[in-house]
Coordinates of C-alpha atoms in Angstrom, one line a residue:
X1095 CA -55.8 59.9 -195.9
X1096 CA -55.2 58.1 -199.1
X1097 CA -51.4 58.1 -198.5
X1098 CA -52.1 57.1 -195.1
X1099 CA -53.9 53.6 -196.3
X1100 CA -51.7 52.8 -199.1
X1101 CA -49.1 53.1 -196.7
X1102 CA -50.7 50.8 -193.9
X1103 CA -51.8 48.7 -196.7
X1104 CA -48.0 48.2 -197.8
X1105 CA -47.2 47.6 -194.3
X1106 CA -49.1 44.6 -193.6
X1107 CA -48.1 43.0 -197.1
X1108 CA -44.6 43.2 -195.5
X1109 CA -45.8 42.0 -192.2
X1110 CA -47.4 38.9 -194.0
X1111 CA -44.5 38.1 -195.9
X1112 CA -42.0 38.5 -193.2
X1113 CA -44.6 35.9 -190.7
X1114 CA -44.7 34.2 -194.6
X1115 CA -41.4 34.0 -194.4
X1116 CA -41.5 32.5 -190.5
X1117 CA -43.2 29.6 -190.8
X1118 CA -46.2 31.5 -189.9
X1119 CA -49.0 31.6 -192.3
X1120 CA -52.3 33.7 -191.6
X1121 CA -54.2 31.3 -190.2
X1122 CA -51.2 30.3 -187.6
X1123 CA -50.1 27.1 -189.4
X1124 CA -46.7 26.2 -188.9
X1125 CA -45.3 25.9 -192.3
X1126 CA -41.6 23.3 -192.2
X1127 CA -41.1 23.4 -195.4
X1128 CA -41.9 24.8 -199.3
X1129 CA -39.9 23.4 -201.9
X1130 CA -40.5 23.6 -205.6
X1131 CA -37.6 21.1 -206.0
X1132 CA -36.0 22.9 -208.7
X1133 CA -33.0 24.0 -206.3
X1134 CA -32.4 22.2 -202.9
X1135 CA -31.9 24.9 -199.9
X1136 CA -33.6 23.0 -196.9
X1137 CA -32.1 19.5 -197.9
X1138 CA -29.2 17.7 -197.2
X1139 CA -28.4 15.1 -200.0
X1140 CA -27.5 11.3 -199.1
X1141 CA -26.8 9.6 -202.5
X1142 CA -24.6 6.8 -201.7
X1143 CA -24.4 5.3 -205.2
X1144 CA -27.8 6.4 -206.4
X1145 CA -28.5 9.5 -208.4
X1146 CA -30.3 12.7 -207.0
X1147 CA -30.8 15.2 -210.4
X1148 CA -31.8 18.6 -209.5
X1149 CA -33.1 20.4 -212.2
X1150 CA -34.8 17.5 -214.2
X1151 CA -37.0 18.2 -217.3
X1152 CA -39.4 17.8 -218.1
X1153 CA -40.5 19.2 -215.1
X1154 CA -44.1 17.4 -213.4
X1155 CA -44.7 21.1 -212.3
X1156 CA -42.8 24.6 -213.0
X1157 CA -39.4 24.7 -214.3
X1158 CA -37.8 21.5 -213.3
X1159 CA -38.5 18.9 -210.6
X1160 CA -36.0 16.6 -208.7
X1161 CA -34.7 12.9 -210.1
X1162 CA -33.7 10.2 -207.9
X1163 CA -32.7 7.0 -208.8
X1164 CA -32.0 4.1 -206.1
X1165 CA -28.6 3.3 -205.9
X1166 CA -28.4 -1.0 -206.0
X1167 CA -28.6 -1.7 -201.8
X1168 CA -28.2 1.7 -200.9
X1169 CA -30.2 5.1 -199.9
X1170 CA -30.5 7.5 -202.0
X1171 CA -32.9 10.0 -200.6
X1172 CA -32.9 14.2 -199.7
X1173 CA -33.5 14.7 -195.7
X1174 CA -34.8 18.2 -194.9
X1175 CA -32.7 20.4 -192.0
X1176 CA -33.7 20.8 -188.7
X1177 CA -35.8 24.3 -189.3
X1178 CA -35.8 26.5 -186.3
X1179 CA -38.1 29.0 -185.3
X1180 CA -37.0 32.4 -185.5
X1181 CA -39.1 34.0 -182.0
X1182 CA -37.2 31.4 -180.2
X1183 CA -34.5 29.8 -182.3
X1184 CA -36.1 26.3 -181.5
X1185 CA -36.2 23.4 -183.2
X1186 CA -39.5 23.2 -185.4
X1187 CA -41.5 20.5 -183.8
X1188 CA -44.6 19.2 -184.4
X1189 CA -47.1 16.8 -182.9
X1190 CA -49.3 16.3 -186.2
X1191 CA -47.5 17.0 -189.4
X1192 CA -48.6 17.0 -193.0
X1193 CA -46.8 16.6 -196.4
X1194 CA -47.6 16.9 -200.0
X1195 CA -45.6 16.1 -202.8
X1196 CA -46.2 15.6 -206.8
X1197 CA -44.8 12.5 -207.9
X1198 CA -44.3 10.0 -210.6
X1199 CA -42.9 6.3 -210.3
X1200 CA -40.7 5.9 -213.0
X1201 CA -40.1 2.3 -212.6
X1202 CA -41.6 0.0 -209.9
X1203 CA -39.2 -2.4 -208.2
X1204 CA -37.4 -3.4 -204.6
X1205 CA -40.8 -2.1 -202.5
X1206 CA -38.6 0.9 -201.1
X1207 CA -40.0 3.9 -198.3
X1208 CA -40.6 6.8 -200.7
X1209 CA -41.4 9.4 -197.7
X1210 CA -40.4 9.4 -193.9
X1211 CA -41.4 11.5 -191.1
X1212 CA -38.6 11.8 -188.1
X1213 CA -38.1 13.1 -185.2
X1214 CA -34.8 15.6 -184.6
X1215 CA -32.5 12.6 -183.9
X1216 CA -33.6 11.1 -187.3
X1217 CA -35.5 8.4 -185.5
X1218 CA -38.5 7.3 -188.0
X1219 CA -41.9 7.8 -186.5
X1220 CA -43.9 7.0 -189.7
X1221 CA -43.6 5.7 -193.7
X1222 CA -45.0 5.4 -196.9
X1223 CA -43.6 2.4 -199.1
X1224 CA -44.4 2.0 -202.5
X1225 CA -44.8 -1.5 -203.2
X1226 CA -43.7 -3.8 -206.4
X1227 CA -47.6 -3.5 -207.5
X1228 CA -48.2 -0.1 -207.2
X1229 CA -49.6 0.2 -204.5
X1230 CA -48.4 1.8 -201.2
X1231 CA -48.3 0.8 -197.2
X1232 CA -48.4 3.1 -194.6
X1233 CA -46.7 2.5 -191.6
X1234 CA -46.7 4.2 -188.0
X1235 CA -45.0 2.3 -184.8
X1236 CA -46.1 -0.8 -186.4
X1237 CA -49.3 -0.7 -187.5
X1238 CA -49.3 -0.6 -191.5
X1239 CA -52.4 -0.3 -193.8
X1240 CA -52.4 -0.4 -197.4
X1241 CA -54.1 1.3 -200.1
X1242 CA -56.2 -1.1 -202.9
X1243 CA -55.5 1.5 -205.6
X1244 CA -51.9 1.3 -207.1
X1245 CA -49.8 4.0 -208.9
X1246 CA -48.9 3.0 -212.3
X1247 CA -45.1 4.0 -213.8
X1248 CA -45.1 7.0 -216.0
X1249 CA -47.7 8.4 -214.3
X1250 CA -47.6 11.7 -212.4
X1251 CA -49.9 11.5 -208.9
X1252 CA -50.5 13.7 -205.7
X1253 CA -49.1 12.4 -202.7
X1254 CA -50.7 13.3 -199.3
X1255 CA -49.1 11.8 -195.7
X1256 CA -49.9 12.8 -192.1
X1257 CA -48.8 11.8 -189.0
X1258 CA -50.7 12.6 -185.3
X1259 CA -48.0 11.6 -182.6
X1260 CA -49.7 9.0 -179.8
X1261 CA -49.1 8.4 -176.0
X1262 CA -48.6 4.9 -176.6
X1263 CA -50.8 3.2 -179.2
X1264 CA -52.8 5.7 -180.8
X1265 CA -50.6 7.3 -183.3
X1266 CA -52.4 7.7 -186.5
X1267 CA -50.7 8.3 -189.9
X1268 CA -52.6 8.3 -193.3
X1269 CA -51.4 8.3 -196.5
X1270 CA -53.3 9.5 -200.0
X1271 CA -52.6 9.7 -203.6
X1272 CA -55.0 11.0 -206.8
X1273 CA -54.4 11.3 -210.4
X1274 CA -56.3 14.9 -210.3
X1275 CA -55.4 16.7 -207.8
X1276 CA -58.6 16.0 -205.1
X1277 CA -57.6 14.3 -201.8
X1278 CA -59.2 11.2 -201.0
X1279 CA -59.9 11.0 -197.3
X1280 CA -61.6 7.6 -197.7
X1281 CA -61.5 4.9 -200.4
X1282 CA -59.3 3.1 -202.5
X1283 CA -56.5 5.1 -202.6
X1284 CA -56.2 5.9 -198.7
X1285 CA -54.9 4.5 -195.9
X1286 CA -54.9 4.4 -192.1
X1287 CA -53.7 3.6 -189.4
X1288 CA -54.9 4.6 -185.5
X1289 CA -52.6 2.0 -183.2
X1290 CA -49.3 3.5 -184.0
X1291 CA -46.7 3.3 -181.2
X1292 CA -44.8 6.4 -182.4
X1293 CA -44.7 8.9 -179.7
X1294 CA -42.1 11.6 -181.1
X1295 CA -42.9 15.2 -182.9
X1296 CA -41.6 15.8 -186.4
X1297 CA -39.0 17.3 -187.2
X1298 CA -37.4 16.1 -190.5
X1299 CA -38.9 14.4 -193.5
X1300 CA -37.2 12.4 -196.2
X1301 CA -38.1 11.4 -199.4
X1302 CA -36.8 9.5 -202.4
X1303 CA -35.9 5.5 -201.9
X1304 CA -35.0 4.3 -198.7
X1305 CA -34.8 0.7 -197.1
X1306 CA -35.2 -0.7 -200.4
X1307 CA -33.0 -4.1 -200.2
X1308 CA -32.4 -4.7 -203.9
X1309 CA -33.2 -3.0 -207.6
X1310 CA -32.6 0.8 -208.5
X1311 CA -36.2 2.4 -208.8
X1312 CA -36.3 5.5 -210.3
X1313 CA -38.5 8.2 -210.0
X1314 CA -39.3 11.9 -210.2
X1315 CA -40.5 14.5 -207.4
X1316 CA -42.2 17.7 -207.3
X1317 CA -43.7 20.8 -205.0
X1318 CA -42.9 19.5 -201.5
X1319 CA -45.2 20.8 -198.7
X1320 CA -45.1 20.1 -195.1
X1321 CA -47.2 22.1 -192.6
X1322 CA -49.0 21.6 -189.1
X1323 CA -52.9 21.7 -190.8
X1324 CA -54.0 19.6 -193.2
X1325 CA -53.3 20.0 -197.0
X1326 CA -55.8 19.8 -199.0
X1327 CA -56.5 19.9 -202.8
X1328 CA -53.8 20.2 -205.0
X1329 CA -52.4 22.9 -203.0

């Protein structure tokens, strides 16, 4: 009996790390994307004349996290694949999507997007821009909010975005950021919008400096998360 158990027990570790392994947590959250950022396997680079430094140090968490400096009136950004699902070798694609990243401004200039959620033709349904004061603007079909907390260069913050596709001017996206780790959903360091126009499921996310018409902002990135159910403390 003992050998019996041990062996069922073994069997449903590898069952969990196979559904793990998915896109399929236990609680039947679609998972896009994990990424520690201290190799790229899910991203496709676009550096233009910018920098993208994997394997910086020191590291915001782990061994190493991910550099990216703004090339001057370029991109410079990493856009996840299309991730399929294995059952049916479909596109992932969700109606609400959340990310979460660690991440620290290294300078503050040209108000660039830092974090984009898109559809699978790369269409943007909603942003995050980091503006020259700190603080940040999030932006769904239109409708933008923006937080009255601002990020301060040097510092190392938790990043939390979500996006809840509309039927015609009720998309909401939110965006969040902490010092410690805890998840404001309210606040001075949150934002919301609920009259988005954005109608699309995710797909792909982007981060690093995007749309940013002038200046080279620097900055470095850390443990990237994006799943169907919310994220919540410093996961």
């Amino acid at each position: 009996m003992a050998d019996s158990y041990i062996s069922i027990t073994k069997c449903m570790r590898i069952l969990l790390l196979l559904l793990t392994a998915c896109g399929i947590s236990a609680q039947g959250a679609t998972r896009l994307l994990r990424e520690n950022l201290e190799g790229l396997r899910n991203h496709e680079v676009i550096q233009n004349s910018g920098t993208v430094q994997v394997g910086y140090t020191p590291a915001l968490q782990g061994t190493s996290s991910m550099r990216i400096v703004k090339g001057e009136g370029t991109d410079t950004y990493v856009l996840s694949y299309e991730h399929l699902n294995p059952p049916t070798n479909t596109v992932v694609s969700l109606a609400t999507a959340w990310s979460y990243n660690l991440f620290q401004p290294v300078t503050l200039a040209a108000a660039p997007t830092i974090l984009q959620f898109r559809d699978s033709s790369s269409n943007v349904l909603a942003k995050v821009t980091l503006n020259n004061d700190g603080t940040a603007t999030v932006d769904c079909g239109g409708a933008s909010a923006t937080t009255s907390a601002a990020m301060s260069a040097g510092s190392p913050y938790h990043l939390w975005f979500r996006y809840t596709k509309g039927t015609g001017a009720d998309a909401i996206a939110s965006f969040a950021f902490s010092a410690d780790g805890v998840r404001p959903a309210s606040g001075n360091a949150f934002a919301q919008v609920n009259t988005g126009t954005s109608t699309g499921n995710v797909a792909r996310v982007a981060l690093g400096y995007l749309e940013g018409t002038s200046g080279t902002p620097e900055g470095i990135f850390d443990r990237h998360l994006v799943r169907e159910a919310a994220i919540g403390n410093s996961p």
